[in-house]
Amino acid sequence: MTPQDQNTSRVTQDAVWGTADKYLRNVVEPEEYGDYILPFVVLRRLECLLDETKPQVLEFLPTTNFTGENLDRVIKAKFGLSFYNSSTFDLPTIAATDDHVLESLSAYLDGFSESVNDIWDSFEFKAKAATLQKANRLWGVVKHFATMDMHPDSLTDTAMGDLFEDIMYRAFNTKGKGAGAFYTPRDAIRLMVDVLFCSDDDGLSGPAPTRSIYDPTAGTGGMLLVASRALQGLNPNIDVGLYGQELMDSAYAIGKADLLIQGGRPDSIRQGNTLTDDLFVGETFDYVLSNPPYGSDWSADYDEVVKNAGTPGARFSHGLPPRSDGQMLFLSHVVSKLAPRGEGGKGGRAGVVMNGSPLFTGGPGSGPDQIRAWLLNEDLVDAIIALPTNMFYGTGISTYIWILDTNKEERRHGKVQLIDASAQWSPMRKGMGDKRREMTEADREIVLKAYSAFEDSELSKIVTAADLGYRDVPVYRPRHLATCVTEETVNTALTHSAAAEAHRPVIEAMAGVPWNDLPTALKAAAKKAGVKVPIGLLDTITAALGVDDQGAPVAVDRKGNPVVADGGKMVERIPLSEDITEHMESEVLPFAPDAMWDEDAAKVGYEIPFTRLFYKPVPVRPLEEIDADITTLMNELGQMFQEVRA
C-alpha cells in the first residue's frame, strides 16, 4: 500500500467511525455500533461504484421488458455491471431534505438488483434505519455518509480493504473475543497465499490461466479477496473464480458486499451450513482456504454428519472428531473440495488455519486419529506451519496452517514439512484485541524461503508418515510368585463361600509345590480327598498361597497368562520407523529386566509432535556462575541489613 493509500485509509476510518460519536451514542449500545455503521459503508461504496453508469442504466431500464435474472444478464452485457440500482434515490439525494428519510432510504434499498437485496436483509438494514429514525438520527447518519468519497479513484481496493478491516475489528472488539472469531487477519492470509502459490509458479505464468478459489467458512470474504489479488499480482491475465459459503448472517452480508465492491459476482458467496448442506456439492477447486471455528460444538449437526460418514468415500467417512470440536470436520471437507490429481501437475492445494488440537488429540483408532492417519497415509499433507501466538483478534493461543495438496511436487512426495514460524513476527504499533503481533513481509519471506528450500534447518523439519506414526505397545511387569503354606494363608483361602474344613488338608498338602503348578496339584489332591474345588475356590486358594519371590519363575495363572503386578501395566509408545524388539531392548529392559510386552495387542496411531521435534534444550548454567550470583546477592542483603541497623 502506498503512503497516500495509508493516509486516505486512516482519514476515512476516522470519519466512518466518527458516526458513532455523533449519531449513535445513547441511541444504541456501544457493542452494536458496528452493526449500524457497516451497512452504510457498504451502501456508500456500492453507490460510488455505480455513480458513473447509473444515469445510463436509469435511461435504459424503461426501454426493456427483461426482468429478474435475464435483466441482470443484459445489464452485465451492456454496462459491465454485476449489480445495479433502478431507484432515482441515492444518499446525497436523500440527505438533501429531512422529509421522508426512512421511506426514501427503504425505496432506495429496494431498487438494487435482486442479487444484492439479501445483503440488506442479512444486515437487517431497514430495521436499524427505523431505530435511528425513531431517535431522530437517521437523517444525520445519511448526511454523514453522503459526503464521503468512496469511489475507487479516491479509495483504492487496498485502502477499502483496510477500511473494512478497521471497522470490523472495532465492531468485533466491542462485542468480545468470540465475535471476531470468523475474521482472519490479512497478514496470516497472505502467508497462506504465498505458500499455496509458491508451488504453482509454472502453472500461473501461462498466457491466460484460470484458477478457482473456495472458502467453506468464508466469514467476511477476506481470504478470497487476498488470494484473488495475489493471483492477479502474479499474472494480470489470470481469470480467477471466487466461491464461498458462510452461515452467520452478518458475516455473509459483509463478505458478499466486500466481494461485490471488489468486482466479484453476486453469487460468489452463498449462505448456509457447510457441514450439513454443501452448496457447492460435486464441485472441486484449485485452491481452498479456510479458518474454521475452533472448539465449536457440532452436536446440532450430528445426525446429518453421521449419515454422510456412513457412505464409503464421502467427505466425513474417514473419521469423526468429538462433538465438542468440529474443526477436523472442516479439514475433511476441505480435502473433498480439492481438485483431484491430474497430468502436468494438476491438483488442488489448500491452506487451513487450526489450533493445536488436530495435531495430537485422540488416542490410536479414535476419530481424530483416523483422520490424521488418512491424511498422512494418502500423502495429502504438504506442510504444517506453526504461527506466532497473539496473531488473531480474538485469541492468543498457538495456531497452525495446514497446507494440503492432492498432487505434491516430486521432491515432496511421501514427506511432510514442518515449519516453526512461531518466532517470525514483529510487534504492532497498536494492538488490536489479542492481536499484538503481525507477520510483516520480511517475516513472511523467511517462512517462504524455508518452505521453498525444503530441507532440515532450525525452522524446518522434513518427516514421513512413518516418523509421525507410532505403536502403543502394552508393557507389563510380571509377578514372581512362590507357594507359602501357613496357618494364616490357609485360613485366608478358606474364607471363600465354597470352602469347608475338608479342604484344609488339601490346601496344606500344597507345601513345596511351585506356585505355577498349584491349579493342577490342587485338582489332583481334591479328587483324591473326595472334595470338589470349584473355579472360584481354586482361584482364591492360589491367590492366598502366593507370595512375591524374585527368585521364582514368572507367575502364570491357570489359563497360562502372566500375572501382572499391581501398577505394573503401562504403554510404551514406539515410532513406526523403529523395530519393537530393538526399542524394548534398548529403552525398557535396561530399567526393567523382567518387563514383558504384547506386540500383537499394539495399537497404531498418528500425532504431530511439534514441540518435541523443535525442542531446543537450554544449557544448565555452570555451578561457579550460580555460586557467584548467590555470593553477590548475599553481600547485597548483608549490606542492606547493616544500613537498616544503622
XYZ file of C-alpha atoms in Angstrom:
646
model
C 0.000 0.000 0.000
C 1.326 3.442 -0.911
C 1.749 6.148 1.775
C -1.096 8.040 0.087
C -3.357 4.976 0.374
C -2.422 4.599 4.017
C -3.224 8.234 4.757
C -6.516 8.088 2.843
C -7.488 4.901 4.622
C -6.747 6.337 8.078
C -8.695 9.517 7.372
C -11.678 7.537 6.077
C -11.532 5.136 9.022
C -11.737 8.027 11.486
C -14.535 9.686 9.526
C -16.567 6.478 9.286
C -16.238 5.569 12.945
C -16.988 9.190 13.832
C -20.587 8.271 13.089
C -20.731 6.547 16.450
C -19.768 9.602 18.466
C -22.059 11.939 16.547
C -25.198 9.930 15.966
C -25.217 6.537 17.697
C -24.264 7.407 21.264
C -27.184 6.990 23.679
C -29.274 5.511 20.862
C -27.805 2.015 20.617
C -25.421 0.072 22.848
C -21.682 0.545 22.096
C -21.299 -3.128 21.131
C -23.857 -2.520 18.357
C -22.119 0.468 16.728
C -20.518 -1.679 14.048
C -23.862 -3.303 13.179
C -25.169 0.146 12.210
C -22.030 1.527 10.569
C -21.164 -1.410 8.292
C -24.335 -1.390 6.145
C -23.959 2.346 5.493
C -20.312 1.846 4.489
C -21.340 -0.912 2.077
C -24.194 1.180 0.653
C -21.991 4.211 0.095
C -19.256 2.157 -1.596
C -21.762 0.433 -3.892
C -23.375 3.681 -4.970
C -19.965 5.229 -5.627
C -19.148 2.245 -7.825
C -22.413 2.770 -9.737
C -22.207 6.550 -9.880
C -20.804 6.872 -13.420
C -23.158 4.369 -15.060
C -26.363 4.980 -13.104
C -27.786 7.718 -15.435
C -27.419 5.416 -18.453
C -28.922 2.473 -16.558
C -31.940 4.541 -15.468
C -32.381 5.694 -19.056
C -32.173 2.130 -20.361
C -34.493 0.379 -17.889
C -37.809 1.796 -19.235
C -36.855 0.594 -22.709
C -36.554 -3.101 -21.871
C -39.055 -5.824 -20.997
C -36.462 -8.066 -19.368
C -36.798 -8.779 -15.649
C -35.054 -10.779 -12.935
C -32.004 -12.812 -13.909
C -32.498 -12.045 -17.601
C -32.335 -8.324 -16.869
C -29.217 -8.901 -14.759
C -27.540 -10.605 -17.718
C -28.497 -7.774 -20.079
C -27.163 -5.141 -17.676
C -23.969 -7.150 -17.312
C -23.513 -7.392 -21.076
C -24.437 -3.781 -21.838
C -22.816 -1.925 -18.943
C -20.357 -4.441 -17.498
C -22.138 -4.352 -14.129
C -22.708 -7.370 -11.879
C -25.356 -5.377 -9.968
C -27.284 -2.127 -10.428
C -29.875 0.177 -8.861
C -33.150 1.192 -10.508
C -34.108 3.896 -7.998
C -33.654 7.603 -8.582
C -32.534 7.897 -4.975
C -29.010 7.883 -3.606
C -27.590 9.042 -0.275
C -26.843 12.643 -1.403
C -30.409 12.952 -2.779
C -31.953 11.615 0.422
C -29.675 13.855 2.502
C -30.845 16.961 0.661
C -34.040 17.120 2.719
C -35.211 15.771 6.040
C -38.605 14.766 4.630
C -39.481 11.058 4.432
C -35.896 9.928 5.025
C -36.819 6.401 6.144
C -39.253 5.865 3.256
C -36.738 7.189 0.715
C -33.930 5.019 2.093
C -36.181 1.959 2.001
C -37.153 2.642 -1.613
C -33.508 3.153 -2.497
C -32.537 -0.228 -0.998
C -35.412 -1.939 -2.833
C -34.063 -0.524 -6.086
C -30.960 -2.686 -6.019
C -30.898 -5.721 -8.255
C -32.271 -8.917 -6.747
C -28.855 -10.485 -6.323
C -27.886 -7.740 -3.854
C -31.043 -7.399 -1.778
C -30.239 -10.275 0.580
C -27.267 -8.228 1.798
C -29.634 -5.657 3.270
C -31.815 -8.419 4.715
C -28.817 -10.059 6.413
C -27.737 -6.696 7.816
C -31.356 -6.080 8.942
C -30.711 -2.662 7.464
C -34.287 -1.392 7.340
C -34.928 -2.298 10.979
C -31.772 -0.477 12.043
C -32.728 2.539 9.948
C -36.127 2.577 11.687
C -34.377 2.588 15.069
C -32.325 5.609 14.013
C -35.404 7.336 12.618
C -37.271 6.855 15.886
C -34.388 8.580 17.691
C -34.340 11.356 15.075
C -30.787 10.387 13.998
C -31.306 8.757 10.587
C -31.071 11.950 8.548
C -27.815 12.874 10.301
C -26.283 9.488 9.552
C -27.379 9.672 5.900
C -25.866 13.148 5.544
C -22.675 11.971 7.232
C -22.114 9.143 4.735
C -23.375 11.086 1.719
C -20.320 13.344 1.928
C -17.755 10.516 1.974
C -15.882 9.886 -1.255
C -15.615 6.128 -1.546
C -15.100 5.979 -5.295
C -12.261 3.603 -6.275
C -10.357 6.540 -7.760
C -10.207 8.085 -4.282
C -10.302 4.962 -2.123
C -8.489 2.088 -3.820
C -9.455 -1.533 -3.293
C -6.473 -1.924 -0.942
C -7.465 1.139 1.085
C -11.061 -0.075 1.124
C -9.829 -3.400 2.444
C -8.019 -1.608 5.270
C -11.187 0.367 5.998
C -13.226 -2.831 6.227
C -10.638 -4.451 8.478
C -10.598 -1.444 10.815
C -14.388 -1.200 11.048
C -14.828 -4.919 11.589
C -12.154 -5.037 14.247
C -13.691 -2.113 16.135
C -17.120 -3.691 15.826
C -15.956 -7.131 16.925
C -13.803 -5.765 19.746
C -16.802 -4.184 21.452
C -18.678 -7.479 21.273
C -15.966 -9.504 22.984
C -13.497 -12.133 21.853
C -15.968 -14.521 20.283
C -17.316 -12.038 17.768
C -14.032 -11.741 15.853
C -13.590 -15.476 15.524
C -14.665 -15.512 11.884
C -12.306 -12.752 10.757
C -8.752 -13.740 9.809
C -6.002 -11.068 9.862
C -4.649 -10.318 6.431
C -1.025 -10.984 7.370
C -1.962 -14.585 8.207
C -3.913 -14.889 4.954
C -1.006 -13.505 2.939
C 1.324 -16.128 4.389
C -1.130 -18.879 3.456
C -1.485 -17.479 -0.033
C 2.273 -17.042 -0.526
C 2.917 -20.686 0.393
C -0.006 -22.026 -1.652
C 1.006 -20.227 -4.829
C 4.730 -20.876 -4.344
C 4.257 -24.454 -5.575
C 2.274 -23.410 -8.658
C 4.594 -20.870 -10.276
C 4.817 -22.633 -13.651
C 1.077 -23.057 -13.991
C 0.409 -19.426 -13.103
C 2.796 -17.985 -15.685
C 0.829 -19.025 -18.778
C -0.792 -16.583 -21.226
C -4.316 -16.895 -19.794
C -4.507 -19.285 -16.826
C -7.699 -19.849 -14.875
C -7.909 -20.619 -11.185
C -10.769 -21.208 -8.757
C -10.619 -20.358 -5.042
C -13.065 -21.636 -2.433
C -13.604 -20.915 1.260
C -16.134 -23.122 3.104
C -16.047 -20.816 6.142
C -15.898 -17.591 4.161
C -16.635 -15.212 7.026
C -16.254 -11.723 5.631
C -14.589 -12.921 2.422
C -11.100 -11.712 3.333
C -9.329 -14.921 2.348
C -10.934 -14.999 -1.084
C -10.096 -11.361 -1.808
C -6.481 -11.525 -0.636
C -5.917 -14.714 -2.645
C -7.534 -13.211 -5.735
C -5.388 -10.078 -5.566
C -2.247 -12.173 -5.074
C -3.005 -14.262 -8.162
C -3.678 -11.179 -10.238
C -0.403 -9.736 -8.999
C 1.407 -12.823 -10.276
C -0.331 -12.701 -13.643
C -2.652 -9.812 -14.663
C -4.195 -12.036 -17.355
C -5.389 -14.679 -14.933
C -9.106 -15.433 -14.681
C -9.976 -16.019 -11.015
C -13.282 -17.523 -9.897
C -14.224 -16.964 -6.249
C -16.563 -19.247 -4.299
C -17.501 -19.317 -0.636
C -20.091 -20.401 1.894
C -20.925 -18.749 5.216
C -23.576 -19.412 7.837
C -23.595 -16.276 10.010
C -25.905 -13.536 8.701
C -23.694 -10.536 9.427
C -20.528 -12.201 8.132
C -22.337 -13.350 4.991
C -23.600 -9.816 4.340
C -20.151 -8.280 4.814
C -18.429 -10.932 2.725
C -20.856 -10.718 -0.172
C -20.764 -6.935 -0.109
C -16.967 -6.840 0.023
C -16.681 -9.188 -2.947
C -19.168 -7.105 -4.904
C -17.215 -3.979 -4.016
C -14.063 -5.616 -5.365
C -15.763 -6.639 -8.619
C -16.839 -10.170 -7.708
C -20.030 -11.939 -8.763
C -23.184 -11.570 -6.628
C -23.347 -15.355 -6.086
C -19.674 -15.753 -5.137
C -20.653 -16.371 -1.518
C -23.661 -18.482 -0.631
C -25.337 -18.683 2.746
C -25.735 -21.997 4.532
C -24.284 -24.568 6.923
C -21.276 -26.157 5.227
C -21.350 -29.261 7.439
C -24.959 -30.190 6.687
C -25.589 -28.539 3.330
C -22.673 -28.253 0.910
C -23.914 -25.597 -1.534
C -21.110 -26.485 -3.961
C -21.734 -30.221 -3.902
C -19.903 -32.087 -6.658
C -17.560 -29.151 -7.357
C -13.810 -29.092 -6.721
C -11.384 -26.168 -6.756
C -7.772 -25.293 -7.470
C -7.307 -23.607 -4.106
C -9.181 -23.830 -0.823
C -8.584 -21.527 2.131
C -10.354 -21.809 5.465
C -10.223 -20.653 9.061
C -12.850 -22.911 10.659
C -14.137 -22.230 14.174
C -12.067 -23.727 16.996
C -13.740 -25.737 19.712
C -17.133 -25.388 18.058
C -19.734 -27.911 19.207
C -21.346 -29.705 16.256
C -23.954 -31.678 18.189
C -26.745 -29.891 16.321
C -25.328 -31.244 13.044
C -24.597 -34.723 14.390
C -27.333 -36.707 12.621
C -26.560 -35.261 9.167
C -22.805 -35.657 9.603
C -23.087 -39.273 10.799
C -25.380 -40.074 7.888
C -22.747 -38.728 5.481
C -19.967 -40.578 7.320
C -21.768 -43.867 6.718
C -21.267 -43.582 2.955
C -17.881 -45.005 1.866
C -15.701 -42.325 0.292
C -17.924 -39.467 1.489
C -16.318 -36.347 2.903
C -16.792 -37.395 6.553
C -16.246 -41.132 6.078
C -12.621 -41.043 7.253
C -13.356 -40.385 10.930
C -15.354 -38.138 13.236
C -13.913 -35.849 15.920
C -15.549 -35.413 19.334
C -18.767 -33.406 19.271
C -17.115 -30.668 21.304
C -14.802 -29.600 18.456
C -15.756 -29.776 14.792
C -12.699 -28.185 13.179
C -11.420 -31.538 11.864
C -14.763 -31.991 10.072
C -13.921 -28.864 8.103
C -10.453 -30.272 7.443
C -12.050 -33.370 5.917
C -14.490 -31.221 3.954
C -11.636 -29.115 2.552
C -9.917 -32.213 1.163
C -13.159 -33.286 -0.516
C -13.258 -29.944 -2.380
C -9.708 -30.098 -3.769
C -9.264 -30.712 -7.471
C -8.025 -34.279 -7.952
C -4.553 -35.193 -9.091
C -4.047 -34.877 -12.836
C -1.386 -34.800 -15.507
C 1.002 -31.878 -15.738
C 0.997 -31.252 -12.005
C -2.731 -30.548 -11.855
C -4.368 -30.858 -8.478
C -5.756 -28.823 -5.622
C -3.939 -27.080 -2.783
C -5.400 -25.845 0.477
C -4.440 -23.756 3.474
C -6.405 -24.312 6.700
C -5.847 -22.448 9.974
C -6.259 -24.723 13.021
C -5.418 -24.645 16.692
C -3.066 -27.248 18.174
C -5.736 -29.865 18.906
C -5.778 -31.600 15.477
C -2.053 -32.287 15.781
C -2.456 -34.813 18.571
C -5.967 -35.076 20.022
C -7.460 -38.556 20.340
C -5.798 -41.880 21.042
C -4.986 -44.612 18.495
C -8.014 -45.540 16.429
C -10.126 -42.599 17.630
C -11.974 -40.390 15.153
C -9.342 -37.620 15.088
C -6.577 -40.209 14.808
C -8.340 -41.870 11.873
C -8.494 -38.512 10.087
C -4.787 -37.863 10.694
C -3.900 -41.393 9.525
C -5.916 -40.895 6.328
C -4.343 -37.513 5.557
C -0.797 -38.720 6.195
C -1.005 -42.114 4.531
C -2.736 -40.687 1.458
C 0.125 -38.152 1.220
C -2.264 -35.201 1.395
C -0.346 -33.135 3.966
C 2.313 -30.989 2.312
C 3.339 -28.791 5.238
C 2.237 -27.557 8.654
C 3.374 -24.122 9.799
C 3.341 -23.028 13.448
C 2.324 -19.364 13.640
C 3.297 -16.863 16.331
C 0.917 -16.547 19.269
C -1.218 -13.383 19.560
C -1.749 -13.331 15.786
C -5.546 -13.270 15.876
C -8.009 -10.697 17.207
C -9.984 -12.989 19.486
C -7.373 -15.393 20.857
C -3.716 -15.526 21.817
C -3.352 -19.325 21.508
C -0.949 -21.196 19.261
C -2.257 -21.694 15.738
C -1.076 -23.690 12.749
C -1.546 -23.563 8.990
C -2.100 -26.963 7.374
C -1.037 -26.971 3.715
C -2.780 -29.791 1.849
C -2.060 -30.930 -1.705
C -3.538 -33.644 -3.931
C -0.525 -33.575 -6.252
C 2.702 -32.666 -4.490
C 5.919 -31.744 -6.205
C 8.039 -34.814 -6.936
C 10.608 -33.944 -4.269
C 7.862 -33.652 -1.642
C 6.163 -36.997 -2.320
C 5.810 -39.089 0.814
C 7.099 -36.303 3.032
C 5.659 -33.660 5.337
C 7.432 -30.382 6.032
C 7.013 -28.895 9.490
C 7.939 -25.207 9.819
C 8.274 -23.426 13.148
C 7.410 -19.805 12.341
C 6.418 -19.008 15.928
C 9.315 -16.558 16.290
C 8.811 -14.844 12.921
C 6.821 -11.803 13.988
C 7.064 -8.076 14.559
C 5.310 -6.068 17.289
C 2.342 -3.992 16.187
C 2.470 -0.270 16.828
C -1.016 -0.551 18.265
C -2.540 -3.825 19.380
C -5.986 -4.877 18.214
C -7.593 -7.024 20.889
C -5.465 -10.153 21.356
C -3.611 -9.366 18.143
C -0.395 -7.722 19.267
C 1.918 -9.304 16.717
C 1.978 -9.277 12.950
C 3.940 -11.040 10.260
C 5.467 -8.359 8.079
C 6.570 -9.022 4.524
C 10.102 -9.668 5.819
C 8.782 -12.158 8.404
C 6.753 -13.982 5.768
C 9.705 -14.070 3.393
C 11.750 -16.028 5.952
C 8.996 -18.637 6.176
C 8.554 -18.778 2.406
C 12.283 -19.343 1.887
C 12.256 -22.192 4.416
C 9.285 -23.770 2.631
C 10.901 -23.407 -0.797
C 14.252 -24.789 0.374
C 12.541 -27.955 1.658
C 15.372 -29.088 3.888
C 16.076 -29.644 7.565
C 17.058 -26.494 9.427
C 16.306 -24.673 12.668
C 12.967 -23.613 11.145
C 12.168 -26.696 9.099
C 11.900 -30.443 9.691
C 11.227 -32.971 6.943
C 9.411 -36.079 8.190
C 7.439 -39.015 6.806
C 4.152 -40.584 7.830
C 6.148 -43.370 9.497
C 8.010 -40.779 11.578
C 4.686 -39.377 12.769
C 3.068 -42.757 13.302
C 3.517 -44.820 16.440
C 2.500 -48.064 18.087
C 1.183 -48.094 21.629
C 2.548 -51.430 22.886
C 1.189 -52.868 26.163
C 4.045 -53.466 28.607
C 3.683 -55.113 31.999
C 5.788 -56.129 34.974
C 5.045 -59.796 35.805
C 4.939 -61.099 39.341
C 7.304 -63.837 40.510
C 5.365 -65.983 42.987
C 6.310 -68.825 45.324
C 3.918 -71.015 47.332
C 3.628 -70.188 51.024
C 1.539 -72.533 53.187
C 0.991 -71.175 56.687
C -1.915 -71.195 59.083
C -2.621 -67.610 58.067
C -2.601 -68.262 54.297
C -4.683 -71.424 54.695
C -7.282 -69.545 56.768
C -7.376 -66.824 54.102
C -8.015 -69.435 51.429
C -10.856 -70.941 53.474
C -12.764 -67.627 53.557
C -14.325 -68.475 50.200
C -18.028 -69.351 50.430
C -17.463 -72.773 48.810
C -14.660 -73.706 51.255
C -15.074 -76.264 54.051
C -12.818 -77.827 56.707
C -12.423 -80.802 54.397
C -10.420 -78.518 52.102
C -7.849 -77.691 54.807
C -5.691 -80.828 54.392
C -5.874 -80.412 50.587
C -4.500 -76.903 50.881
C -1.877 -77.833 53.454
C -0.650 -80.564 51.087
C 0.458 -77.856 48.647
C 3.578 -77.031 50.680
C 6.584 -77.240 48.386
C 4.511 -77.193 45.162
C 5.670 -74.462 42.706
C 3.047 -71.724 42.516
C 2.513 -72.160 38.742
C 1.658 -75.835 39.371
C -0.937 -75.126 42.061
C -4.083 -75.400 39.855
C -3.154 -78.879 38.652
C -1.911 -80.050 42.038
C -4.999 -78.745 43.870
C -7.369 -80.527 41.498
C -5.460 -83.797 41.890
C -5.350 -83.543 45.694
C -9.033 -82.613 45.900
C -10.027 -85.561 43.745
C -8.003 -87.907 45.919
C -9.624 -86.475 49.065
C -13.094 -86.728 47.524
C -13.875 -82.980 47.691
C -14.797 -80.562 44.940
C -12.804 -77.431 44.177
C -14.883 -75.059 42.020
C -13.094 -72.472 39.888
C -13.791 -69.601 42.266
C -12.349 -71.512 45.235
C -9.375 -72.629 43.156
C -8.537 -69.004 42.298
C -8.945 -67.921 45.932
C -6.581 -70.646 47.178
C -3.857 -69.901 44.592
C -4.085 -66.180 45.332
C -3.881 -66.755 49.094
C -0.849 -69.044 48.856
C 1.151 -66.837 46.509
C 3.943 -64.613 47.871
C 6.318 -62.449 45.857
C 9.712 -64.034 45.349
C 12.023 -62.595 42.693
C 13.876 -65.907 42.647
C 10.749 -67.721 41.470
C 9.746 -68.060 37.806
C 7.356 -65.588 36.189
C 3.915 -66.376 37.577
C 1.202 -67.513 35.177
C -2.475 -68.080 36.002
C -4.455 -71.262 35.305
C -5.071 -70.005 31.738
C -1.378 -69.556 31.101
C -1.450 -65.726 31.227
C 1.306 -63.881 33.126
C 0.201 -62.434 36.443
C 0.731 -58.664 36.312
C 1.962 -56.766 39.355
C -0.304 -54.058 40.736
C 0.563 -50.861 38.884
C 2.717 -52.866 36.531
C 0.674 -52.223 33.378
C 1.808 -49.421 31.084
C 2.010 -48.481 27.430
C 5.241 -47.846 25.547
C 4.871 -45.523 22.538
C 7.212 -46.616 19.764
C 7.610 -44.812 16.378
C 6.546 -46.868 13.375
C 10.018 -46.382 11.973
C 11.549 -48.371 14.905
C 11.626 -52.124 15.493
C 9.628 -53.010 18.620
C 12.062 -55.605 19.983
C 15.094 -53.394 19.407
C 13.326 -50.490 21.089
C 12.386 -52.575 24.122
C 15.897 -53.967 24.464
C 17.454 -50.516 24.417
C 14.819 -48.381 26.131
C 12.912 -50.636 28.535
C 14.776 -53.779 29.554
C 17.827 -51.939 30.954
C 15.492 -50.392 33.542
C 13.026 -53.277 33.936
C 14.789 -56.544 33.001
C 11.682 -58.677 33.594
C 9.319 -56.437 31.580
C 7.139 -58.236 29.025
C 5.127 -56.860 26.102
C 2.407 -57.951 23.716
C 3.256 -56.890 20.176
C 0.028 -58.340 18.790
C -2.016 -56.025 21.014
C -0.196 -52.878 19.816
C -2.415 -50.035 18.549
C -1.259 -47.824 15.682
C -1.811 -44.074 15.924
C -0.504 -40.790 14.499
C 0.445 -37.482 16.068
C 2.445 -34.442 15.009
C 4.655 -33.552 17.994
C 5.709 -30.036 17.014
C 7.071 -29.130 20.442
C 9.229 -32.238 20.712
C 10.596 -32.020 17.173
C 11.637 -28.375 17.575
C 12.695 -28.600 21.209
C 15.948 -26.803 21.919
C 17.493 -27.778 25.279
C 18.692 -24.850 27.348
C 22.211 -25.448 28.736
C 22.400 -25.596 32.513
C 24.318 -22.668 33.995
C 27.728 -23.570 35.434
C 27.753 -24.039 39.225
C 30.521 -21.461 39.534
C 28.325 -18.842 37.891
C 25.371 -19.692 40.144
C 27.607 -19.593 43.257
C 28.952 -16.194 42.205
C 25.417 -14.814 41.814
C 24.436 -16.174 45.236
C 27.519 -14.635 46.844
C 26.800 -11.261 45.253
C 23.175 -11.404 46.392
C 24.112 -12.359 49.960
C 26.609 -9.487 50.123
C 23.952 -7.071 48.922
C 21.471 -8.358 51.520
C 24.098 -8.080 54.265
C 24.813 -4.501 53.317
C 21.093 -3.688 53.372
C 20.715 -5.213 56.877
C 23.630 -3.116 58.121
C 22.015 0.023 56.734
C 18.739 -0.853 58.474
C 20.530 -1.370 61.841
C 22.347 1.913 61.443
